[in-house]
mmCIF file of C-alpha atoms and ligand atoms in Angstrom:
data_model
loop_
_atom_site.group_PDB
_atom_site.id
_atom_site.type_symbol
_atom_site.label_atom_id
_atom_site.label_comp_id
_atom_site.label_asym_id
_atom_site.label_seq_id
_atom_site.Cartn_x
_atom_site.Cartn_y
_atom_site.Cartn_z
ATOM 1 C CA MET X 147 16.303 -0.044 80.173
ATOM 2 C CA ASN X 148 16.900 -2.327 83.849
ATOM 3 C CA ASN X 149 19.381 -4.454 84.579
ATOM 4 C CA LEU X 150 22.163 -4.066 82.669
ATOM 5 C CA ARG X 151 25.814 -4.861 83.197
ATOM 6 C CA ILE X 152 27.708 -1.888 83.240
ATOM 7 C CA LEU X 153 31.630 -1.465 84.299
ATOM 8 C CA VAL X 154 32.518 1.418 85.309
ATOM 9 C CA THR X 155 36.625 2.142 85.155
ATOM 10 C CA GLY X 156 37.976 5.120 87.678
ATOM 11 C CA GLY X 157 34.465 4.085 89.184
ATOM 12 C CA ALA X 158 36.311 3.975 93.178
ATOM 13 C CA GLY X 159 37.639 8.062 92.308
ATOM 14 C CA PHE X 160 35.352 10.975 92.680
ATOM 15 C CA VAL X 161 32.343 11.028 89.939
ATOM 16 C CA GLY X 162 32.919 7.926 88.948
ATOM 17 C CA SER X 163 31.738 6.899 92.954
ATOM 18 C CA HIS X 164 28.399 8.945 92.081
ATOM 19 C CA LEU X 165 27.889 7.074 88.798
ATOM 20 C CA CYS X 166 28.245 3.778 90.469
ATOM 21 C CA ASP X 167 25.498 5.022 93.221
ATOM 22 C CA ARG X 168 23.227 6.378 90.647
ATOM 23 C CA LEU X 169 23.815 3.929 87.952
ATOM 24 C CA ILE X 170 22.980 0.771 91.402
ATOM 25 C CA ALA X 171 19.460 3.352 92.151
ATOM 26 C CA ASP X 172 19.146 2.708 88.270
ATOM 27 C CA GLY X 173 18.964 -0.800 89.405
ATOM 28 C CA HIS X 174 21.781 -2.503 86.822
ATOM 29 C CA GLU X 175 24.695 -4.566 87.804
ATOM 30 C CA VAL X 176 27.769 -2.623 88.182
ATOM 31 C CA LEU X 177 31.519 -3.756 87.678
ATOM 32 C CA CYS X 178 34.157 -0.771 89.252
ATOM 33 C CA ALA X 179 37.441 -0.937 87.848
ATOM 34 C CA ASP X 180 39.887 1.153 89.400
ATOM 35 C CA ASN X 181 43.895 0.939 90.123
ATOM 36 C CA PHE X 182 43.229 2.986 93.396
ATOM 37 C CA PHE X 183 45.574 5.467 92.051
ATOM 38 C CA THR X 184 43.431 8.485 93.573
ATOM 39 C CA GLY X 185 40.222 6.782 94.092
ATOM 40 C CA ARG X 186 39.679 4.993 97.614
ATOM 41 C CA LYS X 187 37.921 1.837 98.224
ATOM 42 C CA LYS X 188 35.903 4.315 101.325
ATOM 43 C CA ASN X 189 34.149 5.816 98.185
ATOM 44 C CA VAL X 190 32.094 2.544 97.419
ATOM 45 C CA GLU X 191 32.607 0.594 100.343
ATOM 46 C CA HIS X 192 28.481 1.227 101.184
ATOM 47 C CA LEU X 193 28.358 -0.812 98.266
ATOM 48 C CA PHE X 194 30.606 -3.166 99.079
ATOM 49 C CA GLY X 195 28.020 -6.590 99.904
ATOM 50 C CA HIS X 196 25.035 -5.048 97.146
ATOM 51 C CA PRO X 197 24.200 -8.191 94.774
ATOM 52 C CA ARG X 198 24.876 -5.580 91.837
ATOM 53 C CA PHE X 199 27.638 -3.997 92.858
ATOM 54 C CA GLU X 200 31.566 -5.919 92.449
ATOM 55 C CA LEU X 201 35.122 -3.811 92.502
ATOM 56 C CA LEU X 202 38.241 -5.329 90.555
ATOM 57 C CA ARG X 203 41.503 -3.336 91.429
ATOM 58 C CA HIS X 204 42.651 -3.272 88.166
ATOM 59 C CA ASP X 205 44.702 -0.889 85.926
ATOM 60 C CA ILE X 206 43.575 0.011 82.250
ATOM 61 C CA THR X 207 46.461 0.295 80.726
ATOM 62 C CA PHE X 208 46.364 -3.687 81.005
ATOM 63 C CA PRO X 209 43.739 -5.466 79.124
ATOM 64 C CA LEU X 210 40.441 -6.553 80.554
ATOM 65 C CA PHE X 211 38.137 -9.437 79.646
ATOM 66 C CA VAL X 212 34.768 -9.052 80.939
ATOM 67 C CA GLU X 213 31.348 -8.950 79.556
ATOM 68 C CA VAL X 214 29.120 -6.398 80.266
ATOM 69 C CA ASP X 215 26.933 -3.736 77.652
ATOM 70 C CA GLN X 216 28.040 -0.349 78.769
ATOM 71 C CA ILE X 217 31.504 1.033 79.480
ATOM 72 C CA TYR X 218 31.409 4.187 81.503
ATOM 73 C CA ASN X 219 35.693 5.077 80.906
ATOM 74 C CA LEU X 220 36.818 7.472 84.051
ATOM 75 C CA ALA X 221 40.125 6.380 84.237
ATOM 76 C CA CYS X 222 42.297 8.716 84.977
ATOM 77 C CA PRO X 223 43.784 11.262 87.865
ATOM 78 C CA ALA X 224 42.472 14.784 86.950
ATOM 79 C CA SER X 225 43.535 17.110 89.431
ATOM 80 C CA PRO X 226 47.345 18.351 87.984
ATOM 81 C CA ILE X 227 49.169 17.842 91.364
ATOM 82 C CA HIS X 228 48.458 13.794 90.712
ATOM 83 C CA TYR X 229 48.770 13.546 87.402
ATOM 84 C CA GLN X 230 51.667 15.038 86.659
ATOM 85 C CA HIS X 231 53.297 13.002 89.717
ATOM 86 C CA ASP X 232 53.811 10.479 87.232
ATOM 87 C CA PRO X 233 53.134 12.362 83.769
ATOM 88 C CA VAL X 234 54.120 8.921 81.645
ATOM 89 C CA GLN X 235 51.947 6.486 83.490
ATOM 90 C CA THR X 236 48.805 9.670 83.026
ATOM 91 C CA THR X 237 49.436 9.621 79.301
ATOM 92 C CA LYS X 238 50.054 5.061 79.233
ATOM 93 C CA THR X 239 46.091 5.210 81.187
ATOM 94 C CA SER X 240 44.326 7.939 78.422
ATOM 95 C CA VAL X 241 45.949 6.555 75.654
ATOM 96 C CA HIS X 242 46.461 2.525 76.549
ATOM 97 C CA GLY X 243 43.386 2.622 78.332
ATOM 98 C CA ALA X 244 41.472 4.025 75.837
ATOM 99 C CA ILE X 245 42.699 1.215 73.200
ATOM 100 C CA ASN X 246 42.147 -1.356 76.184
ATOM 101 C CA MET X 247 38.601 -0.602 76.416
ATOM 102 C CA LEU X 248 37.700 0.070 72.495
ATOM 103 C CA GLY X 249 39.342 -3.301 72.413
ATOM 104 C CA LEU X 250 36.893 -4.663 75.270
ATOM 105 C CA ALA X 251 33.919 -2.300 73.463
ATOM 106 C CA LYS X 252 34.372 -3.923 70.149
ATOM 107 C CA ARG X 253 35.003 -7.628 71.154
ATOM 108 C CA ILE X 254 31.617 -7.250 73.036
ATOM 109 C CA HIS X 255 29.457 -4.820 70.933
ATOM 110 C CA ALA X 256 29.393 -2.622 74.432
ATOM 111 C CA LYS X 257 29.003 0.998 74.460
ATOM 112 C CA ILE X 258 31.230 3.347 76.001
ATOM 113 C CA LEU X 259 31.533 6.728 76.977
ATOM 114 C CA GLN X 260 34.714 8.417 77.446
ATOM 115 C CA ALA X 261 34.877 11.101 80.356
ATOM 116 C CA SER X 262 36.833 13.636 78.110
ATOM 117 C CA THR X 263 37.698 17.351 79.151
ATOM 118 C CA SER X 264 37.520 21.232 79.114
ATOM 119 C CA GLU X 265 41.819 20.765 78.499
ATOM 120 C CA VAL X 266 41.331 19.384 74.991
ATOM 121 C CA TYR X 267 40.565 23.128 74.938
ATOM 122 C CA GLY X 268 43.622 24.024 76.565
ATOM 123 C CA ASP X 269 44.384 28.082 77.149
ATOM 124 C CA PRO X 270 41.490 29.409 74.976
ATOM 125 C CA GLU X 271 41.613 31.506 72.220
ATOM 126 C CA ILE X 272 37.808 31.374 72.050
ATOM 127 C CA HIS X 273 34.871 32.254 74.882
ATOM 128 C CA PRO X 274 32.893 30.456 75.947
ATOM 129 C CA GLN X 275 34.029 27.181 74.231
ATOM 130 C CA THR X 276 31.997 25.473 72.042
ATOM 131 C CA GLU X 277 32.672 21.644 70.883
ATOM 132 C CA SER X 278 33.814 22.893 67.283
ATOM 133 C CA TYR X 279 36.803 24.648 68.503
ATOM 134 C CA TRP X 280 40.020 22.791 68.301
ATOM 135 C CA GLY X 281 41.922 24.121 70.962
ATOM 136 C CA ARG X 282 45.377 25.382 72.364
ATOM 137 C CA VAL X 283 47.506 23.096 73.570
ATOM 138 C CA ASN X 284 51.245 23.234 74.252
ATOM 139 C CA THR X 285 52.276 19.572 73.552
ATOM 140 C CA ILE X 286 55.681 19.675 75.439
ATOM 141 C CA GLY X 287 53.933 21.622 78.814
ATOM 142 C CA LEU X 288 53.523 20.104 82.483
ATOM 143 C CA ARG X 289 49.728 19.491 81.453
ATOM 144 C CA ALA X 290 50.174 18.135 78.008
ATOM 145 C CA CYS X 291 50.507 14.617 79.669
ATOM 146 C CA TYR X 292 46.594 14.966 80.794
ATOM 147 C CA ASP X 293 45.432 17.220 77.867
ATOM 148 C CA GLU X 294 47.531 15.537 74.771
ATOM 149 C CA GLY X 295 46.590 12.156 76.126
ATOM 150 C CA LYS X 296 42.890 12.916 76.302
ATOM 151 C CA ARG X 297 43.052 14.371 72.840
ATOM 152 C CA CYS X 298 44.571 10.810 71.931
ATOM 153 C CA ALA X 299 42.030 9.337 73.711
ATOM 154 C CA GLU X 300 38.574 11.119 71.904
ATOM 155 C CA THR X 301 40.919 10.898 68.471
ATOM 156 C CA LEU X 302 40.921 6.883 69.204
ATOM 157 C CA PHE X 303 37.194 6.813 70.118
ATOM 158 C CA PHE X 304 36.783 8.364 66.981
ATOM 159 C CA ASP X 305 38.410 6.351 65.009
ATOM 160 C CA TYR X 306 37.051 2.507 66.488
ATOM 161 C CA HIS X 307 33.895 4.108 65.479
ATOM 162 C CA ARG X 308 34.292 5.002 61.701
ATOM 163 C CA GLN X 309 36.853 1.811 61.470
ATOM 164 C CA HIS X 310 35.329 -0.358 63.796
ATOM 165 C CA LYS X 311 30.603 0.961 63.802
ATOM 166 C CA LEU X 312 31.346 1.315 68.158
ATOM 167 C CA ASP X 313 28.586 3.024 69.571
ATOM 168 C CA ILE X 314 30.561 5.556 71.361
ATOM 169 C CA LYS X 315 29.751 8.898 72.934
ATOM 170 C CA VAL X 316 32.062 11.645 74.305
ATOM 171 C CA ILE X 317 31.577 14.436 76.687
ATOM 172 C CA ARG X 318 33.611 17.034 77.465
ATOM 173 C CA ILE X 319 33.413 17.435 81.225
ATOM 174 C CA PHE X 320 34.203 20.901 82.973
ATOM 175 C CA ASN X 321 35.506 21.710 86.313
ATOM 176 C CA THR X 322 33.327 19.150 89.169
ATOM 177 C CA TYR X 323 34.119 19.265 92.410
ATOM 178 C CA GLY X 324 31.634 17.553 95.299
ATOM 179 C CA THR X 325 31.689 15.046 97.761
ATOM 180 C CA ARG X 326 33.947 12.501 98.369
ATOM 181 C CA MET X 327 36.786 14.451 96.984
ATOM 182 C CA HIS X 328 40.242 13.412 98.437
ATOM 183 C CA PRO X 329 40.858 16.273 100.775
ATOM 184 C CA CYS X 330 44.315 16.153 98.931
ATOM 185 C CA ASP X 331 43.164 16.156 95.901
ATOM 186 C CA GLY X 332 44.897 19.825 95.005
ATOM 187 C CA ARG X 333 41.700 20.782 92.746
ATOM 188 C CA VAL X 334 40.727 24.306 93.800
ATOM 189 C CA VAL X 335 37.303 23.674 95.243
ATOM 190 C CA SER X 336 38.563 21.194 97.592
ATOM 191 C CA ASN X 337 41.856 22.639 98.116
ATOM 192 C CA PHE X 338 40.457 26.217 99.973
ATOM 193 C CA ILE X 339 37.343 24.495 101.265
ATOM 194 C CA VAL X 340 40.128 22.330 103.405
ATOM 195 C CA GLN X 341 42.688 25.249 103.911
ATOM 196 C CA ALA X 342 39.410 26.875 105.121
ATOM 197 C CA LEU X 343 38.319 25.072 107.562
ATOM 198 C CA GLN X 344 41.749 24.258 109.066
ATOM 199 C CA ASN X 345 42.517 27.961 109.059
ATOM 200 C CA LYS X 346 45.195 27.489 107.020
ATOM 201 C CA ASP X 347 46.554 30.435 104.617
ATOM 202 C CA ILE X 348 44.142 29.977 101.393
ATOM 203 C CA THR X 349 46.486 29.227 97.670
ATOM 204 C CA LEU X 350 45.725 31.423 95.339
ATOM 205 C CA TYR X 351 47.760 30.780 92.100
ATOM 206 C CA GLY X 352 48.608 34.424 90.124
ATOM 207 C CA ASP X 353 46.377 37.220 90.580
ATOM 208 C CA GLY X 354 43.236 35.022 91.004
ATOM 209 C CA SER X 355 41.944 37.122 87.689
ATOM 210 C CA GLN X 356 41.840 33.590 86.054
ATOM 211 C CA THR X 357 38.327 32.072 85.854
ATOM 212 C CA ARG X 358 35.954 28.776 85.788
ATOM 213 C CA SER X 359 32.818 27.437 85.813
ATOM 214 C CA PHE X 360 31.799 24.665 88.269
ATOM 215 C CA GLN X 361 29.437 22.513 88.289
ATOM 216 C CA TYR X 362 28.073 20.008 91.421
ATOM 217 C CA VAL X 363 28.729 16.639 90.393
ATOM 218 C CA ASP X 364 24.996 15.379 90.457
ATOM 219 C CA ASP X 365 24.820 17.573 87.663
ATOM 220 C CA LEU X 366 27.713 16.068 85.700
ATOM 221 C CA ILE X 367 25.605 12.578 86.655
ATOM 222 C CA GLU X 368 23.086 13.314 85.160
ATOM 223 C CA GLY X 369 24.552 14.202 81.825
ATOM 224 C CA MET X 370 26.575 11.445 81.780
ATOM 225 C CA VAL X 371 23.497 8.703 81.883
ATOM 226 C CA ARG X 372 21.261 11.620 79.558
ATOM 227 C CA MET X 373 24.470 10.619 77.019
ATOM 228 C CA MET X 374 24.751 7.568 77.153
ATOM 229 C CA ALA X 375 20.849 6.577 76.676
ATOM 230 C CA SER X 376 20.755 9.316 73.572
ATOM 231 C CA GLU X 377 19.849 8.877 70.422
ATOM 232 C CA VAL X 378 21.742 6.131 68.386
ATOM 233 C CA GLY X 379 24.353 7.782 65.837
ATOM 234 C CA PHE X 380 24.806 10.765 68.510
ATOM 235 C CA THR X 381 28.932 10.613 69.464
ATOM 236 C CA GLY X 382 29.232 14.067 70.838
ATOM 237 C CA PRO X 383 32.029 15.587 71.652
ATOM 238 C CA VAL X 384 29.661 17.221 73.624
ATOM 239 C CA ASN X 385 30.797 19.703 76.423
ATOM 240 C CA MET X 386 29.580 18.923 80.157
ATOM 241 C CA GLY X 387 29.577 22.067 82.507
ATOM 242 C CA ASN X 388 28.131 24.802 84.116
ATOM 243 C CA PRO X 389 27.831 28.274 82.392
ATOM 244 C CA ASN X 390 27.900 30.616 85.584
ATOM 245 C CA GLU X 391 31.780 31.786 85.487
ATOM 246 C CA PHE X 392 34.096 32.912 88.110
ATOM 247 C CA THR X 393 37.249 34.490 88.739
ATOM 248 C CA ILE X 394 39.148 32.063 91.167
ATOM 249 C CA LYS X 395 39.641 35.122 93.821
ATOM 250 C CA GLN X 396 35.595 35.335 93.650
ATOM 251 C CA LEU X 397 36.174 31.695 94.332
ATOM 252 C CA ALA X 398 38.308 31.951 97.250
ATOM 253 C CA GLU X 399 35.842 34.821 99.096
ATOM 254 C CA ARG X 400 32.217 32.975 98.215
ATOM 255 C CA ILE X 401 34.808 30.022 100.443
ATOM 256 C CA LEU X 402 35.656 32.532 103.306
ATOM 257 C CA GLN X 403 32.072 33.924 103.272
ATOM 258 C CA LEU X 404 30.697 30.665 103.632
ATOM 259 C CA ILE X 405 32.715 29.789 106.373
ATOM 260 C CA PRO X 406 32.295 32.745 108.536
ATOM 261 C CA GLU X 407 34.474 31.113 111.415
ATOM 262 C CA SER X 408 37.300 30.751 109.250
ATOM 263 C CA GLY X 409 40.446 32.225 110.600
ATOM 264 C CA SER X 410 42.122 31.905 107.122
ATOM 265 C CA LYS X 411 43.648 34.594 105.052
ATOM 266 C CA VAL X 412 44.648 34.520 101.240
ATOM 267 C CA ILE X 413 48.169 34.293 100.494
ATOM 268 C CA TYR X 414 49.476 34.719 96.277
ATOM 269 C CA GLU X 415 51.382 31.590 95.179
ATOM 270 C CA PRO X 416 52.728 31.406 91.398
ATOM 271 C CA LEU X 417 50.860 30.836 88.821
ATOM 272 C CA PRO X 418 51.729 26.968 87.473
ATOM 273 C CA MET X 419 52.888 26.924 83.854
ATOM 274 C CA ASP X 420 50.208 27.136 81.251
ATOM 275 C CA ASP X 421 47.426 27.453 83.685
ATOM 276 C CA PRO X 422 43.984 28.349 81.345
ATOM 277 C CA LYS X 423 43.574 32.254 81.955
ATOM 278 C CA GLN X 424 39.362 31.453 80.923
ATOM 279 C CA ARG X 425 37.227 28.753 80.894
ATOM 280 C CA GLN X 426 33.295 28.486 80.077
ATOM 281 C CA PRO X 427 31.405 25.742 77.783
ATOM 282 C CA ASP X 428 28.974 26.603 75.535
ATOM 283 C CA ILE X 429 26.373 23.984 76.523
ATOM 284 C CA THR X 430 23.568 24.895 73.535
ATOM 285 C CA LEU X 431 24.166 21.213 72.546
ATOM 286 C CA ALA X 432 23.576 19.333 75.411
ATOM 287 C CA ARG X 433 20.518 21.655 76.046
ATOM 288 C CA GLU X 434 19.363 20.378 72.521
ATOM 289 C CA LYS X 435 20.417 16.905 72.032
ATOM 290 C CA LEU X 436 20.341 15.799 75.950
ATOM 291 C CA GLY X 437 17.405 18.378 77.343
ATOM 292 C CA TRP X 438 20.339 18.911 79.760
ATOM 293 C CA SER X 439 21.504 21.778 81.976
ATOM 294 C CA PRO X 440 22.840 22.096 85.127
ATOM 295 C CA THR X 441 20.499 23.127 87.842
ATOM 296 C CA ILE X 442 22.657 23.333 91.114
ATOM 297 C CA LYS X 443 23.973 27.056 91.719
ATOM 298 C CA LEU X 444 27.247 27.494 92.808
ATOM 299 C CA ASP X 445 26.829 28.209 96.760
ATOM 300 C CA ASP X 446 24.252 25.351 96.904
ATOM 301 C CA GLY X 447 26.988 23.180 96.012
ATOM 302 C CA LEU X 448 29.454 24.287 98.068
ATOM 303 C CA VAL X 449 27.347 23.882 100.896
ATOM 304 C CA LYS X 450 27.281 20.527 100.623
ATOM 305 C CA THR X 451 30.807 20.182 99.883
ATOM 306 C CA ILE X 452 31.759 21.906 103.211
ATOM 307 C CA GLU X 453 30.061 20.113 105.133
ATOM 308 C CA TYR X 454 30.995 17.008 103.634
ATOM 309 C CA PHE X 455 34.538 17.772 104.049
ATOM 310 C CA ARG X 456 33.285 19.619 107.981
ATOM 311 C CA LYS X 457 32.238 15.674 108.321
ATOM 312 C CA ILE X 458 35.297 13.932 107.397
ATOM 313 C CA LEU X 459 38.285 16.161 108.914
HETATM 314 P P1 NAD D 284 40.042 11.330 90.096
HETATM 315 O O1 NAD D 284 40.815 11.367 90.520
HETATM 316 O O2 NAD D 284 38.642 11.298 91.553
HETATM 317 O O3 NAD D 284 39.113 9.629 89.754
HETATM 318 C C1 NAD D 284 39.795 9.291 88.893
HETATM 319 C C2 NAD D 284 39.821 7.529 88.911
HETATM 320 O O4 NAD D 284 40.791 6.492 88.313
HETATM 321 C C3 NAD D 284 40.340 7.145 90.168
HETATM 322 O O5 NAD D 284 39.594 6.138 91.154
HETATM 323 C C4 NAD D 284 41.732 6.200 90.069
HETATM 324 O O6 NAD D 284 42.265 5.428 91.251
HETATM 325 C C5 NAD D 284 41.487 5.860 88.620
HETATM 326 N N1 NAD D 284 42.334 5.823 87.806
HETATM 327 C C6 NAD D 284 43.417 6.802 87.876
HETATM 328 N N2 NAD D 284 44.421 5.666 86.834
HETATM 329 C C7 NAD D 284 44.012 4.420 86.670
HETATM 330 C C8 NAD D 284 44.273 3.431 85.617
HETATM 331 N N3 NAD D 284 45.703 3.126 85.100
HETATM 332 N N4 NAD D 284 43.678 2.448 86.014
HETATM 333 C C9 NAD D 284 42.553 2.242 87.065
HETATM 334 N N5 NAD D 284 42.352 3.064 87.182
HETATM 335 C C10 NAD D 284 42.757 4.322 87.288
HETATM 336 O O7 NAD D 284 39.099 12.104 89.265
HETATM 337 P P2 NAD D 284 37.540 12.811 88.770
HETATM 338 O O8 NAD D 284 37.422 14.077 88.963
HETATM 339 O O9 NAD D 284 36.931 12.205 89.722
HETATM 340 O O10 NAD D 284 37.449 12.160 87.260
HETATM 341 C C11 NAD D 284 37.046 11.446 86.655
HETATM 342 C C12 NAD D 284 37.093 11.131 85.084
HETATM 343 O O11 NAD D 284 36.807 12.431 85.262
HETATM 344 C C13 NAD D 284 39.199 11.250 85.065
HETATM 345 O O12 NAD D 284 38.615 10.565 83.379
HETATM 346 C C14 NAD D 284 38.869 13.237 84.449
HETATM 347 O O13 NAD D 284 39.632 13.128 83.453
HETATM 348 C C15 NAD D 284 37.186 13.284 83.825
HETATM 349 N N6 NAD D 284 37.294 14.722 83.862
HETATM 350 C C16 NAD D 284 36.799 15.166 85.685
HETATM 351 C C17 NAD D 284 36.750 16.737 86.073
HETATM 352 C C18 NAD D 284 36.807 16.965 86.990
HETATM 353 O O14 NAD D 284 36.635 18.507 86.873
HETATM 354 N N7 NAD D 284 36.475 16.606 88.174
HETATM 355 C C19 NAD D 284 36.998 17.492 84.538
HETATM 356 C C20 NAD D 284 37.351 16.468 83.310
HETATM 357 C C21 NAD D 284 36.820 15.575 83.308
HETATM 358 N N1 UDP D 285 41.483 -6.145 74.738
HETATM 359 C C1 UDP D 285 40.398 -6.164 76.656
HETATM 360 N N2 UDP D 285 40.064 -6.697 76.788
HETATM 361 C C2 UDP D 285 39.098 -7.244 74.887
HETATM 362 C C3 UDP D 285 39.561 -6.975 74.280
HETATM 363 C C4 UDP D 285 40.730 -6.799 73.765
HETATM 364 O O1 UDP D 285 41.690 -5.306 77.098
HETATM 365 O O2 UDP D 285 38.103 -8.087 75.612
HETATM 366 C C5 UDP D 285 42.629 -5.018 74.697
HETATM 367 C C6 UDP D 285 43.276 -6.212 73.621
HETATM 368 O O3 UDP D 285 44.485 -5.731 74.514
HETATM 369 C C7 UDP D 285 44.082 -5.518 72.865
HETATM 370 C C8 UDP D 285 43.291 -3.853 72.644
HETATM 371 O O4 UDP D 285 42.035 -4.118 73.591
HETATM 372 O O5 UDP D 285 45.281 -5.264 72.472
HETATM 373 C C9 UDP D 285 42.552 -3.504 71.284
HETATM 374 O O6 UDP D 285 41.834 -4.174 70.994
HETATM 375 P P1 UDP D 285 41.785 -4.443 68.794
HETATM 376 O O7 UDP D 285 41.085 -5.929 69.312
HETATM 377 O O8 UDP D 285 41.515 -3.279 68.764
HETATM 378 O O9 UDP D 285 43.110 -4.515 68.663
HETATM 379 P P2 UDP D 285 44.346 -5.670 68.542
HETATM 380 O O10 UDP D 285 43.612 -6.616 69.735
HETATM 381 O O11 UDP D 285 44.131 -6.292 67.011
HETATM 382 O O12 UDP D 285 45.096 -5.488 68.694
HETATM 383 N N1 UDP D 286 44.164 26.772 91.617
HETATM 384 C C1 UDP D 286 44.106 27.996 93.210
HETATM 385 N N2 UDP D 286 44.820 27.691 94.037
HETATM 386 C C2 UDP D 286 44.691 26.323 94.582
HETATM 387 C C3 UDP D 286 44.319 25.307 93.480
HETATM 388 C C4 UDP D 286 44.317 25.778 92.322
HETATM 389 O O1 UDP D 286 44.571 29.519 92.622
HETATM 390 O O2 UDP D 286 45.253 25.779 95.690
HETATM 391 C C5 UDP D 286 44.123 27.977 90.104
HETATM 392 C C6 UDP D 286 44.745 26.932 89.801
HETATM 393 O O3 UDP D 286 46.025 27.870 89.178
HETATM 394 C C7 UDP D 286 43.226 27.441 88.825
HETATM 395 C C8 UDP D 286 42.442 27.021 89.285
HETATM 396 O O4 UDP D 286 42.305 27.701 90.140
HETATM 397 O O5 UDP D 286 43.442 28.335 87.257
HETATM 398 C C9 UDP D 286 41.398 25.401 89.110
HETATM 399 O O6 UDP D 286 41.930 24.925 89.362
HETATM 400 P P1 UDP D 286 42.525 23.128 89.482
HETATM 401 O O7 UDP D 286 43.308 22.307 89.682
HETATM 402 O O8 UDP D 286 40.988 22.996 90.198
HETATM 403 O O9 UDP D 286 41.871 22.999 87.593
HETATM 404 P P2 UDP D 286 41.803 23.504 86.620
HETATM 405 O O10 UDP D 286 43.524 24.473 86.493
HETATM 406 O O11 UDP D 286 43.034 22.020 85.712
HETATM 407 O O12 UDP D 286 40.852 23.592 86.326
#
């Protein structure tokens, strides 16, 4: 199915810019809408002048009237330091943003995909996390603006699906890293790489025994495109992540091994409030329904990301 008109909200961000590249390469017309809160024109500037690419400065908490065939709704800051900087705006982006994008999808009969998150599971009691797990989220903590906003967005997606018969696709993305992350993004992979390259202290929060499972961005993009193309009626939610689980301390050690010239040393800082202790996706559903599983190993993804940061710093 070539030459669809596709709206990507948050398209100038880390994940969104890679998605725009992929959709353009697949022959589609891409409308990228972004308010540049954490995203940058630079991430998509190589697409400027492309006849099938258009960039629109727009905040999705306000209505948007355009005509497209598909919508990928990615707009939302994803790094804890950024989403906690203006928590009210974060919730508005997830909730008002979802209402506006769903209202748009309803009017123009577009298929719509929501970039949800493993954060809907909160600090999980079951491990690895399956889609059937309802999660354990503190409604009044510092992470709630993001977690509860994303949970409410999922609710809205499923209610528009039931009430208005919208064709929805919901994916729950687990920790993703790669090129085009902002050097000041604040998430762990970019922080550690930037610190190591600049010979600054590696800031390990807590004792570093908390775990995450890291997915390289190219694997995620493949999964997103497959989900959008999946059979009619398959709504998800479906987990998208790499099941290879590491402690944050192991991640720090691995990055230091891959940057042998670094003079950085690890220092310990307090663990932020409500920081999940463990996280690993169960991706059985994605394997079965989409024939998808990640292919890029942590070391290979880290090497690419380190090369990127070497160039831009
Ligand atoms: P990012 O911060 O790089 O990108 C988010 C983009 O959304 C930015 O370009 C930002 O400017 C834009 N944005 C924010 N608020 C907006 C608004 N109100 N209107 C329009 N644009 C707005 O983060 P990312 O890692 O690329 O994340 C993309 C999406 O994927 C987010 O929805 C995030 O919640 C989800 N996600 C990402 C991860 C991950 O590990 N990268 C994990 C789970 C979920
Ligand atoms: N909306 C939009 N673009 C459209 C259609 C709707 O941004 O093309 C917004 C509109 O502002 C509305 C929201 O989507 O507030 C929800 O629309 P819906 O039709 O579901 O509800 P209603 O308009 O009845 O509030
Ligand atoms: N973390 C860390 N040092 C940093 C940034 C993050 O030790 O400089 C830890 C953080 O406490 C968490 C993990 O790394 O346990 C992943 O953090 P990130 O902000 O990347 O994502 P999230 O917590 O949303 O999964």
